Backbone as a chain_set.jsonl record, in Angstrom:
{"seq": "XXXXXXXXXXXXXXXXXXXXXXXXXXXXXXXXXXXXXXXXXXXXXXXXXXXXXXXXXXXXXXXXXXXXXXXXXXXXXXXXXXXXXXXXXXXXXXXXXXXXXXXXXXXXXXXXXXXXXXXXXXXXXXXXXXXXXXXXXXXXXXXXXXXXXXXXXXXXXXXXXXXXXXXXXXXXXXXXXXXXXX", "coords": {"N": [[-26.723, 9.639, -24.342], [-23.475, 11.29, -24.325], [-20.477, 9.942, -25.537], [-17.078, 11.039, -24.032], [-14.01, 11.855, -25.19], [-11.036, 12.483, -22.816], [-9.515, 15.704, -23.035], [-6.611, 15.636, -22.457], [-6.248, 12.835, -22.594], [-4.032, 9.892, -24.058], [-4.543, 8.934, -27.336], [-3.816, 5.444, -27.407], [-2.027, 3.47, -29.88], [-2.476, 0.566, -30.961], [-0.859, -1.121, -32.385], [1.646, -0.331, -31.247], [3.387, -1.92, -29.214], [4.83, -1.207, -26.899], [3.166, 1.128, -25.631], [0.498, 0.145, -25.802], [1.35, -1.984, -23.735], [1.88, 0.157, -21.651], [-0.684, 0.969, -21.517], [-2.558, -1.208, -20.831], [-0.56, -1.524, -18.224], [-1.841, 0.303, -17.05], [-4.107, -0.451, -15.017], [-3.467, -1.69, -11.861], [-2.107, -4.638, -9.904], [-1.894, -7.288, -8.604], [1.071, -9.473, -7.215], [2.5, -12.5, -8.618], [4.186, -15.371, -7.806], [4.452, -18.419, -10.241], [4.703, -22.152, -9.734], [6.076, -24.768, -10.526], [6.402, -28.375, -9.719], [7.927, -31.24, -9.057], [10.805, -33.592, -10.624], [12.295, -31.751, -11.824], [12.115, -28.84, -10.427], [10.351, -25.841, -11.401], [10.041, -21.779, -11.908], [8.195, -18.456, -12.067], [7.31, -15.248, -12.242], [4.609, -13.567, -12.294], [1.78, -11.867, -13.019], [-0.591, -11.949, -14.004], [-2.937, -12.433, -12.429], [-5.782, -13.691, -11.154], [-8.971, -14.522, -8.996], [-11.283, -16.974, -10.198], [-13.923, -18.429, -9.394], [-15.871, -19.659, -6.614], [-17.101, -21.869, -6.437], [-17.084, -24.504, -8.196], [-13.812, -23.864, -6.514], [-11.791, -21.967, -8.345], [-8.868, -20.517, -10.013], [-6.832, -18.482, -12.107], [-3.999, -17.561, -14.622], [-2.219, -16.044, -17.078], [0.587, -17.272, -19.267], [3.266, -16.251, -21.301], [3.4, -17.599, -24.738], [5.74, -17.934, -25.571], [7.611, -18.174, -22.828], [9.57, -20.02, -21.208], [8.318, -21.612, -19.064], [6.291, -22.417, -20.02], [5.861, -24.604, -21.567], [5.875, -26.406, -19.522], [4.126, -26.024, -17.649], [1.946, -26.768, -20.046], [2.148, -29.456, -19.297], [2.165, -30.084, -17.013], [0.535, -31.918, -14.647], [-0.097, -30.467, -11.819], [-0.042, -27.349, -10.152], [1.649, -24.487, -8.212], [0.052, -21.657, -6.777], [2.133, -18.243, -5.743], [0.87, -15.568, -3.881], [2.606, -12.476, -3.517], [4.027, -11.112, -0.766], [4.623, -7.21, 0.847], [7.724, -6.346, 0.192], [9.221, -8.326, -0.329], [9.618, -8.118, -2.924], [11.978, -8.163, -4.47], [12.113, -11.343, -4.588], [10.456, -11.178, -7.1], [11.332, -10.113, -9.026], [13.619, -11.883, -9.286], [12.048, -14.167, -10.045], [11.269, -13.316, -12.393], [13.48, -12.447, -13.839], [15.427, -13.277, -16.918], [17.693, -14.463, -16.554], [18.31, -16.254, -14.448], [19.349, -19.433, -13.15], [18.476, -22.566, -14.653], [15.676, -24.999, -13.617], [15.821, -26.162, -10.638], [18.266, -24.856, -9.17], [17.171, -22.473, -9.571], [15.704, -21.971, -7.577], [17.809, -21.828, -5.374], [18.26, -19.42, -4.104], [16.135, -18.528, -2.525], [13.743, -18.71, -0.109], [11.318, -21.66, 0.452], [9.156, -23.622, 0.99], [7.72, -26.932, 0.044], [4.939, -28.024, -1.623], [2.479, -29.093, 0.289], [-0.239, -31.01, -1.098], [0.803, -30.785, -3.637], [3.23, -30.787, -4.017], [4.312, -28.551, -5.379], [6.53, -26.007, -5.109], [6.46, -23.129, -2.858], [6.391, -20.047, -2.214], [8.085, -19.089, 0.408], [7.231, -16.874, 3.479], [5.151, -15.481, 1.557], [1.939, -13.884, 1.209], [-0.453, -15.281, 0.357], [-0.925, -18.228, -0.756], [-1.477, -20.723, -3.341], [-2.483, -24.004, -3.883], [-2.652, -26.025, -6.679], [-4.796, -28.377, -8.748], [-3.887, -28.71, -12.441], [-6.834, -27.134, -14.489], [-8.206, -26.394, -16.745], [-6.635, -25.289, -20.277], [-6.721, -22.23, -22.161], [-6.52, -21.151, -25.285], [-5.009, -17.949, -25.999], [-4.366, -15.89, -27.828], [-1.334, -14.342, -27.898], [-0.644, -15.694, -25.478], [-1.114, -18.269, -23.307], [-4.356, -19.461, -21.184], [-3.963, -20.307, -17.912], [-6.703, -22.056, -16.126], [-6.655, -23.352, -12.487], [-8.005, -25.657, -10.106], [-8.384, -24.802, -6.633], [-6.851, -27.221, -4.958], [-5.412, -26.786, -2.36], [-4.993, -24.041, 0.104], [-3.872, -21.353, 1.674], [-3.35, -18.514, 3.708], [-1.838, -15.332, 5.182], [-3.392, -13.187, 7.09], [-2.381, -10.921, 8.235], [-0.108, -10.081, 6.409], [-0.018, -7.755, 3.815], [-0.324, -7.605, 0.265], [2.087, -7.18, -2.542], [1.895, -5.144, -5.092], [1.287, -3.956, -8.339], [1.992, -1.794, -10.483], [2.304, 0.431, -13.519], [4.306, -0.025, -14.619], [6.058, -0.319, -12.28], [6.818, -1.486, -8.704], [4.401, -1.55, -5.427], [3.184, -0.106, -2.845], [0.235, -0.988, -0.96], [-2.296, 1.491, -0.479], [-2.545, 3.138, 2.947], [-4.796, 1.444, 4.969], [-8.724, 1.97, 4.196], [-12.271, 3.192, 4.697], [-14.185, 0.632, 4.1], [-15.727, -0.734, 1.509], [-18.204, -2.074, -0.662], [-17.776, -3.82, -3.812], [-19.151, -3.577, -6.928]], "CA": [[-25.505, 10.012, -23.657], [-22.71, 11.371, -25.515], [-19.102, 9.535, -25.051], [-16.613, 12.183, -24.924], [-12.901, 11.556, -25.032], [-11.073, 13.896, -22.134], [-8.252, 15.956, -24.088], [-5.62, 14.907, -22.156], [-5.614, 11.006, -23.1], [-3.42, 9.562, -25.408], [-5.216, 7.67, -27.82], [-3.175, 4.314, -27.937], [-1.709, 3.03, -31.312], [-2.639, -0.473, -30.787], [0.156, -1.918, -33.165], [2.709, -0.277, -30.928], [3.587, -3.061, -27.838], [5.08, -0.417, -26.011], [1.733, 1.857, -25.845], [-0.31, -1.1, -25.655], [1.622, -2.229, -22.992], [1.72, 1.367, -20.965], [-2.046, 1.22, -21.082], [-2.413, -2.199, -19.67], [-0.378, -1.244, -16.771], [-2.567, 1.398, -15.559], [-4.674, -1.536, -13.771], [-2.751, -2.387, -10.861], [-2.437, -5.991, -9.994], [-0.949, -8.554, -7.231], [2.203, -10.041, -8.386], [2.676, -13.629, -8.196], [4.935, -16.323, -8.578], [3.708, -19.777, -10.034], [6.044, -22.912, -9.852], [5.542, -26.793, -10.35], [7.255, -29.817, -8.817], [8.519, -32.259, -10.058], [12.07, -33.512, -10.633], [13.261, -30.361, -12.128], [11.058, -27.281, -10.423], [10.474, -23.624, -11.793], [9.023, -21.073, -11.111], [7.818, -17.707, -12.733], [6.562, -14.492, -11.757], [2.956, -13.611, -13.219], [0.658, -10.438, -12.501], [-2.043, -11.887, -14.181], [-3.835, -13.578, -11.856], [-7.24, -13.523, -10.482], [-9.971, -15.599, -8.623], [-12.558, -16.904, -10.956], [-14.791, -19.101, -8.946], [-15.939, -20.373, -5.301], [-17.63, -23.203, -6.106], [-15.42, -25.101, -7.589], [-12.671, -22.709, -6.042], [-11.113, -21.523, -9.511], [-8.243, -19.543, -10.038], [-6.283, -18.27, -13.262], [-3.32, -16.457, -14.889], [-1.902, -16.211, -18.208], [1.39, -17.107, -19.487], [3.197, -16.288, -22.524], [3.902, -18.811, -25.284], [7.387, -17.962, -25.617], [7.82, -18.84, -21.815], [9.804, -21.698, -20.888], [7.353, -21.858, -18.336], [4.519, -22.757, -20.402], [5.469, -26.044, -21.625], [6.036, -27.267, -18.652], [2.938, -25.684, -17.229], [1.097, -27.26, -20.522], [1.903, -30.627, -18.983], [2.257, -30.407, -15.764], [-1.25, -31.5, -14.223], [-0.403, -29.394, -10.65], [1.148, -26.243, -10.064], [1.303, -23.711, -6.899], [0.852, -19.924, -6.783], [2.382, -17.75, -4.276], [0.952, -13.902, -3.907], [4.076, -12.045, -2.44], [3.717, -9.967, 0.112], [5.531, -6.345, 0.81], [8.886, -6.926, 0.682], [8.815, -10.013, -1.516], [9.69, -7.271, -4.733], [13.497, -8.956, -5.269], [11.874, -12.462, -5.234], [9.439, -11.318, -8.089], [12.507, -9.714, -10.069], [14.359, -12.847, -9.234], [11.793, -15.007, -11.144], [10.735, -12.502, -13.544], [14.738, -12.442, -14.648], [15.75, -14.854, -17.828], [19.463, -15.043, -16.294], [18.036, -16.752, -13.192], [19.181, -20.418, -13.194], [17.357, -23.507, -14.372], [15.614, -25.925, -12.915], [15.749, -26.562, -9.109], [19.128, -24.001, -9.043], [16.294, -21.181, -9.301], [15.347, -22.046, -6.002], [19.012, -21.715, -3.802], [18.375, -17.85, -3.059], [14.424, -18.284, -2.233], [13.435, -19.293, 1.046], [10.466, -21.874, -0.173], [8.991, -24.77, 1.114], [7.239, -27.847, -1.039], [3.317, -27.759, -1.064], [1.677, -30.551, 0.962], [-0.509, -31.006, -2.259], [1.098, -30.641, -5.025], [4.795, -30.678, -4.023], [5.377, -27.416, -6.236], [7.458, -25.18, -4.364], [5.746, -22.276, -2.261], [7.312, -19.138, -1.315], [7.672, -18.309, 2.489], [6.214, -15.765, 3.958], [4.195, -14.875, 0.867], [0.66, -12.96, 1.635], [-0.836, -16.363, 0.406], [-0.722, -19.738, -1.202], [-2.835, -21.918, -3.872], [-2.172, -25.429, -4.569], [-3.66, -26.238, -7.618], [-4.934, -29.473, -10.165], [-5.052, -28.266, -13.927], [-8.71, -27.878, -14.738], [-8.195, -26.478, -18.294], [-5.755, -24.347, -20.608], [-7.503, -21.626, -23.327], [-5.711, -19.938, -26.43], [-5.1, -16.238, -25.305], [-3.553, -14.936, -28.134], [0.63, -14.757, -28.015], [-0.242, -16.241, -23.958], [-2.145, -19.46, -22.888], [-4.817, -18.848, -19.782], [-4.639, -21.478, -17.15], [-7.433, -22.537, -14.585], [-6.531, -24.265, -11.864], [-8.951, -26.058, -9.236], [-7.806, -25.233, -5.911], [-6.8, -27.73, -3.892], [-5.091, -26.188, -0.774], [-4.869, -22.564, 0.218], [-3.585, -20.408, 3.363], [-3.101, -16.668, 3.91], [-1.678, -14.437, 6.022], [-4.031, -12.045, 7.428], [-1.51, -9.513, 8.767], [0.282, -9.947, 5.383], [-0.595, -7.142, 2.608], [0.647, -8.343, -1.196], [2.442, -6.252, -2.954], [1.081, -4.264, -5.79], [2.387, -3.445, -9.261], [1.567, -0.59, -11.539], [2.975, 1.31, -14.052], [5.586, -0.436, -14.436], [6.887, -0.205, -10.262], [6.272, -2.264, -7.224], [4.021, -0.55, -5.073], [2.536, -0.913, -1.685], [-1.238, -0.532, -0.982], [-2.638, 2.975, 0.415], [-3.443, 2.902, 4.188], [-6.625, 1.112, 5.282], [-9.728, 3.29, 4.335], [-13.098, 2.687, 5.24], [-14.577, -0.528, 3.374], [-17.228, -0.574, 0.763], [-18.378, -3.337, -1.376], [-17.367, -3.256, -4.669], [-20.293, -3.734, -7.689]], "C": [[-24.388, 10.076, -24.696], [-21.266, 11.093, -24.487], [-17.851, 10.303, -25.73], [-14.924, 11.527, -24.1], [-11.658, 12.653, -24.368], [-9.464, 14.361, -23.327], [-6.776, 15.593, -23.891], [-4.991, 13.425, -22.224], [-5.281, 11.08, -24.207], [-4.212, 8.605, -25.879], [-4.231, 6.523, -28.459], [-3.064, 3.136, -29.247], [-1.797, 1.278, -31.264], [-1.403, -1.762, -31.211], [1.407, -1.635, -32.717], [2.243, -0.506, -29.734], [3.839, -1.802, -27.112], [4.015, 0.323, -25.273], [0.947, 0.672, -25.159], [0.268, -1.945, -24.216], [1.179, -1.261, -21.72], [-0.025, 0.841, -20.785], [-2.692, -0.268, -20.47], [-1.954, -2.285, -18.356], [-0.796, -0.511, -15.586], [-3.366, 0.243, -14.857], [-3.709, -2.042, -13.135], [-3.397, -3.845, -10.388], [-1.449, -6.394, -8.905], [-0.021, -8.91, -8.269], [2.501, -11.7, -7.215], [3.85, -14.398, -8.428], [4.2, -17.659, -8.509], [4.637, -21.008, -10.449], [5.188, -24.1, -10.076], [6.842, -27.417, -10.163], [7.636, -30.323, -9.772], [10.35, -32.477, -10.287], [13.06, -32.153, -11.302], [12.244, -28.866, -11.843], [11.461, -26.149, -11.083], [9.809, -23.422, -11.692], [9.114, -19.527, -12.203], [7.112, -16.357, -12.556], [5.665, -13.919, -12.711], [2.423, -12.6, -12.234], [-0.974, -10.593, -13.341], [-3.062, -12.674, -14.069], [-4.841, -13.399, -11.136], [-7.871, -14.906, -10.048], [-10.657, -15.953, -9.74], [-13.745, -17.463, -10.347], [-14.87, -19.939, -7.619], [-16.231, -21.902, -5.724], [-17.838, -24.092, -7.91], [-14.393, -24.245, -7.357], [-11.566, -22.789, -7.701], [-10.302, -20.959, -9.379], [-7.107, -19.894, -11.917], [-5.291, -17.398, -13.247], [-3.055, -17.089, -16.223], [-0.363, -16.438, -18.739], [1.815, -16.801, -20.86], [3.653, -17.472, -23.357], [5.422, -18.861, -24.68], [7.929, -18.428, -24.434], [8.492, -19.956, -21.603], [9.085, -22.323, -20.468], [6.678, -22.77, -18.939], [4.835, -24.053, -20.858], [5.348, -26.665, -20.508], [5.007, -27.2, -17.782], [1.539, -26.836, -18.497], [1.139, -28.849, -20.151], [2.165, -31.501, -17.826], [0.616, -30.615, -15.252], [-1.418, -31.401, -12.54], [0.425, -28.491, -10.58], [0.843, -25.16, -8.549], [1.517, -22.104, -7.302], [1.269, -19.554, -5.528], [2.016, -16.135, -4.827], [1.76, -13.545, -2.891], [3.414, -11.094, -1.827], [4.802, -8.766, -0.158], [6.863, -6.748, 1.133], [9.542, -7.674, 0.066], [9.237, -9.453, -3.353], [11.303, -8.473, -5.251], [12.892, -10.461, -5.494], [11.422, -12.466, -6.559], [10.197, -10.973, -9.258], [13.23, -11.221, -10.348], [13.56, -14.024, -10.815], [10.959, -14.682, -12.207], [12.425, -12.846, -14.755], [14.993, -13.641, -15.524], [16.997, -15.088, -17.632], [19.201, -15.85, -14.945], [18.448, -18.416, -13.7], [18.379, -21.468, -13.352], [16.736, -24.146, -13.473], [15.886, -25.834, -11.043], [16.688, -25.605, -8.677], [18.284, -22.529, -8.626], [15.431, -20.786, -8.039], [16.266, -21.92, -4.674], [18.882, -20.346, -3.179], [17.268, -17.709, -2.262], [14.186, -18.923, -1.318], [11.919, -19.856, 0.398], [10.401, -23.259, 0.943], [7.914, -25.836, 0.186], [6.022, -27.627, -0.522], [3.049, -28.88, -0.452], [0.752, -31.323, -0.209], [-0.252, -31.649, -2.973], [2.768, -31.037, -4.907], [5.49, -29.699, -5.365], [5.732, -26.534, -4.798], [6.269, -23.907, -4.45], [6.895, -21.368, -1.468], [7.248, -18.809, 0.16], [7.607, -17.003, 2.531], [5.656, -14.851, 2.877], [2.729, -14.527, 1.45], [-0.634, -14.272, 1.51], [-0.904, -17.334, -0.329], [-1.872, -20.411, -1.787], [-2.101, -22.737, -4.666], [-3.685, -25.764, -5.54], [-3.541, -27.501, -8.663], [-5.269, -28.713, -11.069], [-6.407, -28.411, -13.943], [-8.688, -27.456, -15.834], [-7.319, -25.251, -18.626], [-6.732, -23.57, -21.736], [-6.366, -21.392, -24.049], [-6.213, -18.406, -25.77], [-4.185, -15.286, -26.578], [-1.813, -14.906, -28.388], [0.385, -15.686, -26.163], [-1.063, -17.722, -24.303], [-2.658, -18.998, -21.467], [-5.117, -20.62, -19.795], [-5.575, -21.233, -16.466], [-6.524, -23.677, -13.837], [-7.361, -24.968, -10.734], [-8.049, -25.998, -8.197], [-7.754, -26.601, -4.829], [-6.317, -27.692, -2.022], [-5.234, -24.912, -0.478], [-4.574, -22.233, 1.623], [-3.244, -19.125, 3.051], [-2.481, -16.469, 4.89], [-1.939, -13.611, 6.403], [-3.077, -10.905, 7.4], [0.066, -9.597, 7.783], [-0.18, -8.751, 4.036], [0.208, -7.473, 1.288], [0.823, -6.971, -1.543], [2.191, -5.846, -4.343], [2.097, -3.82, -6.968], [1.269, -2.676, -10.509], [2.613, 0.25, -11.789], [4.343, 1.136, -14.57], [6.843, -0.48, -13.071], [6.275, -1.094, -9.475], [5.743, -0.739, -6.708], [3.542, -1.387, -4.167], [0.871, -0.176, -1.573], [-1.706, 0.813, 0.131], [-2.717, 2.505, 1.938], [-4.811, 2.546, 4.357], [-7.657, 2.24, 4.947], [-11.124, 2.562, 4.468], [-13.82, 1.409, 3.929], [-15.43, -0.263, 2.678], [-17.329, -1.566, 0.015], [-18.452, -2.518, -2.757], [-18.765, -4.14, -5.753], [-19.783, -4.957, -8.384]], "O": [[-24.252, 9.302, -25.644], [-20.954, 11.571, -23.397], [-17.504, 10.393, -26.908], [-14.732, 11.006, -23.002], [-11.259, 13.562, -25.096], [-8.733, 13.67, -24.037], [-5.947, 15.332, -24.763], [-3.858, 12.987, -22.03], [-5.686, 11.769, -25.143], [-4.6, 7.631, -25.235], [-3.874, 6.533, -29.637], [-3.838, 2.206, -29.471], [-0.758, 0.799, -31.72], [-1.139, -2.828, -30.656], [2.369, -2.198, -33.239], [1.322, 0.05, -29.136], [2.808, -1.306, -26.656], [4.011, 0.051, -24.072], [0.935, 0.481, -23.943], [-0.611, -2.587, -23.641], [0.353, -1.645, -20.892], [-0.364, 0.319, -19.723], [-3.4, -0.142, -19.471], [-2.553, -2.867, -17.452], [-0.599, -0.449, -14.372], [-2.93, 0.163, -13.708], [-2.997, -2.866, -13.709], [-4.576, -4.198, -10.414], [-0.433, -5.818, -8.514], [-0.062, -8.815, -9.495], [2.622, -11.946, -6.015], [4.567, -14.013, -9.351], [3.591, -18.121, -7.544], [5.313, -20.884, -11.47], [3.993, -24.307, -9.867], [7.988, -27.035, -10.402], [7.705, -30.04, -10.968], [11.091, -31.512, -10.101], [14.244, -31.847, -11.159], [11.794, -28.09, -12.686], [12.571, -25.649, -11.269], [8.804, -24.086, -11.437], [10.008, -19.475, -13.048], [5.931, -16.529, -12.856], [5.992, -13.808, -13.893], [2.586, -12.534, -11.016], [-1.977, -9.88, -13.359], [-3.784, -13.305, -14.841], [-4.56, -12.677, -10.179], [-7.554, -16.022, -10.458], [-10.665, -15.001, -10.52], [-14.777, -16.957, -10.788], [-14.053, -20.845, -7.455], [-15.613, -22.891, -5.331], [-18.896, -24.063, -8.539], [-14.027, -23.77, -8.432], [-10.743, -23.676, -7.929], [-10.481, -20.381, -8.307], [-6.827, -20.915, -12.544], [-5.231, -16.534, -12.373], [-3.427, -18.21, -16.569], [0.149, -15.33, -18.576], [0.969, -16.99, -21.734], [4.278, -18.356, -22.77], [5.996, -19.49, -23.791], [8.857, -19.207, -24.651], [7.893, -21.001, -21.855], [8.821, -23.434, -20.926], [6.466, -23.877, -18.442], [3.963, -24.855, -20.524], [4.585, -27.631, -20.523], [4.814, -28.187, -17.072], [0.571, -27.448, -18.044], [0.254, -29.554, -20.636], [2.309, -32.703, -17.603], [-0.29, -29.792, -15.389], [-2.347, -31.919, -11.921], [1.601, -28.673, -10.894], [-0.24, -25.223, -7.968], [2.459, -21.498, -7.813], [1.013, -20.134, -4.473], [2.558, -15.563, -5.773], [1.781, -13.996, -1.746], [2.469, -10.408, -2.216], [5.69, -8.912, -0.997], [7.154, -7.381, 2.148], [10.754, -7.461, 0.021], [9.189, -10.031, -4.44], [11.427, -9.282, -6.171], [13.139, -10.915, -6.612], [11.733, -13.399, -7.3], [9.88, -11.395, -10.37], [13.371, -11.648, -11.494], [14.03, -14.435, -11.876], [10.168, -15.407, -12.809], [12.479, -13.268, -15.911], [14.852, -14.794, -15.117], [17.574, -15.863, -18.395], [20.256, -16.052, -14.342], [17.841, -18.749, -14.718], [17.519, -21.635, -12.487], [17.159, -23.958, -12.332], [16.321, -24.727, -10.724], [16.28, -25.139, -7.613], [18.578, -21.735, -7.733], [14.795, -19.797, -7.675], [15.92, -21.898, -3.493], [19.26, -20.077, -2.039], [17.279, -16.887, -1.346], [14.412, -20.108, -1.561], [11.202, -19.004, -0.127], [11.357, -23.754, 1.54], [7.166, -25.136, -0.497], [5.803, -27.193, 0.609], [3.658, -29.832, -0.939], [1.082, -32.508, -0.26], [-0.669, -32.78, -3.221], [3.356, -31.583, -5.84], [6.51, -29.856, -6.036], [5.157, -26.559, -3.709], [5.507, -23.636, -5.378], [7.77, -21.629, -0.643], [6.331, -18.311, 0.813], [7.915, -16.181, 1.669], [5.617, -13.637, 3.073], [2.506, -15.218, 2.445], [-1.571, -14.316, 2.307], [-1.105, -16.573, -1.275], [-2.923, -20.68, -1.207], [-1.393, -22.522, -5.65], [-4.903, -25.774, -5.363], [-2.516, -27.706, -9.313], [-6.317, -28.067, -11.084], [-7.074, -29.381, -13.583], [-9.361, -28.26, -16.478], [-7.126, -24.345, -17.815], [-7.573, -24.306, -22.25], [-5.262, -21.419, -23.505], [-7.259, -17.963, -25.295], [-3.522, -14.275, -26.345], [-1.301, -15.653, -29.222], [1.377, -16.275, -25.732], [-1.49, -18.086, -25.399], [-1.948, -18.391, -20.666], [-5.657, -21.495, -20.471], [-5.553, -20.099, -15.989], [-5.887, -24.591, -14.361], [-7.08, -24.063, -9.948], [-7.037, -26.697, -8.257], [-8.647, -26.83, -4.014], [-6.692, -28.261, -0.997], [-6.079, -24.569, -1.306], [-5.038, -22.845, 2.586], [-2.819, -18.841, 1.931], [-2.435, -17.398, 5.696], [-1.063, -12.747, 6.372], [-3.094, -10.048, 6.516], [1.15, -9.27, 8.266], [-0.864, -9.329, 3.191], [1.431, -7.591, 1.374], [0.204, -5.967, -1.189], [2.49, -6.883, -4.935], [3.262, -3.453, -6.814], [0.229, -2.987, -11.089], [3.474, 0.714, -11.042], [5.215, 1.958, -14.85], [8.065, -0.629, -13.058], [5.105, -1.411, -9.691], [6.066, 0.41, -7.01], [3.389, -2.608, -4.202], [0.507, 0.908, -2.029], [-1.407, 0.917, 1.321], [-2.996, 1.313, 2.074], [-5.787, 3.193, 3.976], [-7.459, 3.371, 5.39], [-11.122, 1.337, 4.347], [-13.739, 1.764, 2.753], [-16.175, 0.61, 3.125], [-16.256, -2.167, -0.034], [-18.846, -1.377, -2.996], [-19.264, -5.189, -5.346], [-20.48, -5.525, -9.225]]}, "num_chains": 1, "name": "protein.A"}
């Protein structure tokens, strides 16, 4: 089989972020926010988060060093995600933004309540909710990838999360017929 490159792709310059970025964003992704407790909470919005495992219920995302986040993630041992639902785009700006207030302040515009858990802060009416114990941090490069073991979780069925590609919020097509994916 011969691997043929169609003429219309750009072939991406690897050493330019920008590029390198662009072509990362064509995979669309849930957008999250992930916070921890504690006498001074924050919180953080993250798109790169996935399941990894039922049994022990796994889940992961990556932050970057530079992050404030991340120290406080490297020694915090619980933290909560929230996947936002439609609608939910200004929260994800909110704690995407580095002019957003420290500490516990970053929480007066955000309708949130504390996890049962974990007591990190959980967004309301997000699409759904994981309270999580550290289970280990990797090297990623300029990021660090957490696991976390869940410990709680809830959804909102008649919630859809909201969707980001390309650099845009986006909402998910209309229902189409189901298929299992390989």
């Amino acid at each position: 089989m011969t691997l043929l490159i169609a003429p219309s792709a750009e072939i991406v310059d690897l050493e330019d972020r920008k590029q390198l970025r662009g072509a990362f964003g064509t995979f669309p992704t849930g957008v999250t926010v992930v916070t921890v407790g504690g006498g001074s909470p924050r919180g953080m919005t993250a798109n790169s988060f996935t399941s990894v495992s039922l049994d022990p219920p796994l889940v992961l995302f990556c932050v970057t060093k530079e992050a404030t986040m991340h120290s406080r993630l490297e020694t915090a041992p619980t933290f909560s995600v929230s996947v936002l639902g439609t609608g939910q785009e200004s929260v994800a700006r909110h704690f995407a933004s580095r002019s957003r207030p420290a500490g516990a302040g970053q929480f007066d515009t955000v309708d949130w309540l504390p996890g049962q858990k974990t007591d990190a802060p959980l967004i309301a009416e997000a699409a759904a909710h994981f309270e999580c114990e550290k289970w280990a941090s990797y090297d990623g490069g300029d990021h660090t990838v957490f696991l976390g073991r869940v410990v709680a979780a809830a959804r909102r069925p008649d919630r859809d999360a909201v969707l980001f590609h390309n650099g845009r919020f986006r909402q998910a097509p209309a229902e189409q017929t189901e298929g299992r994916a390989a």
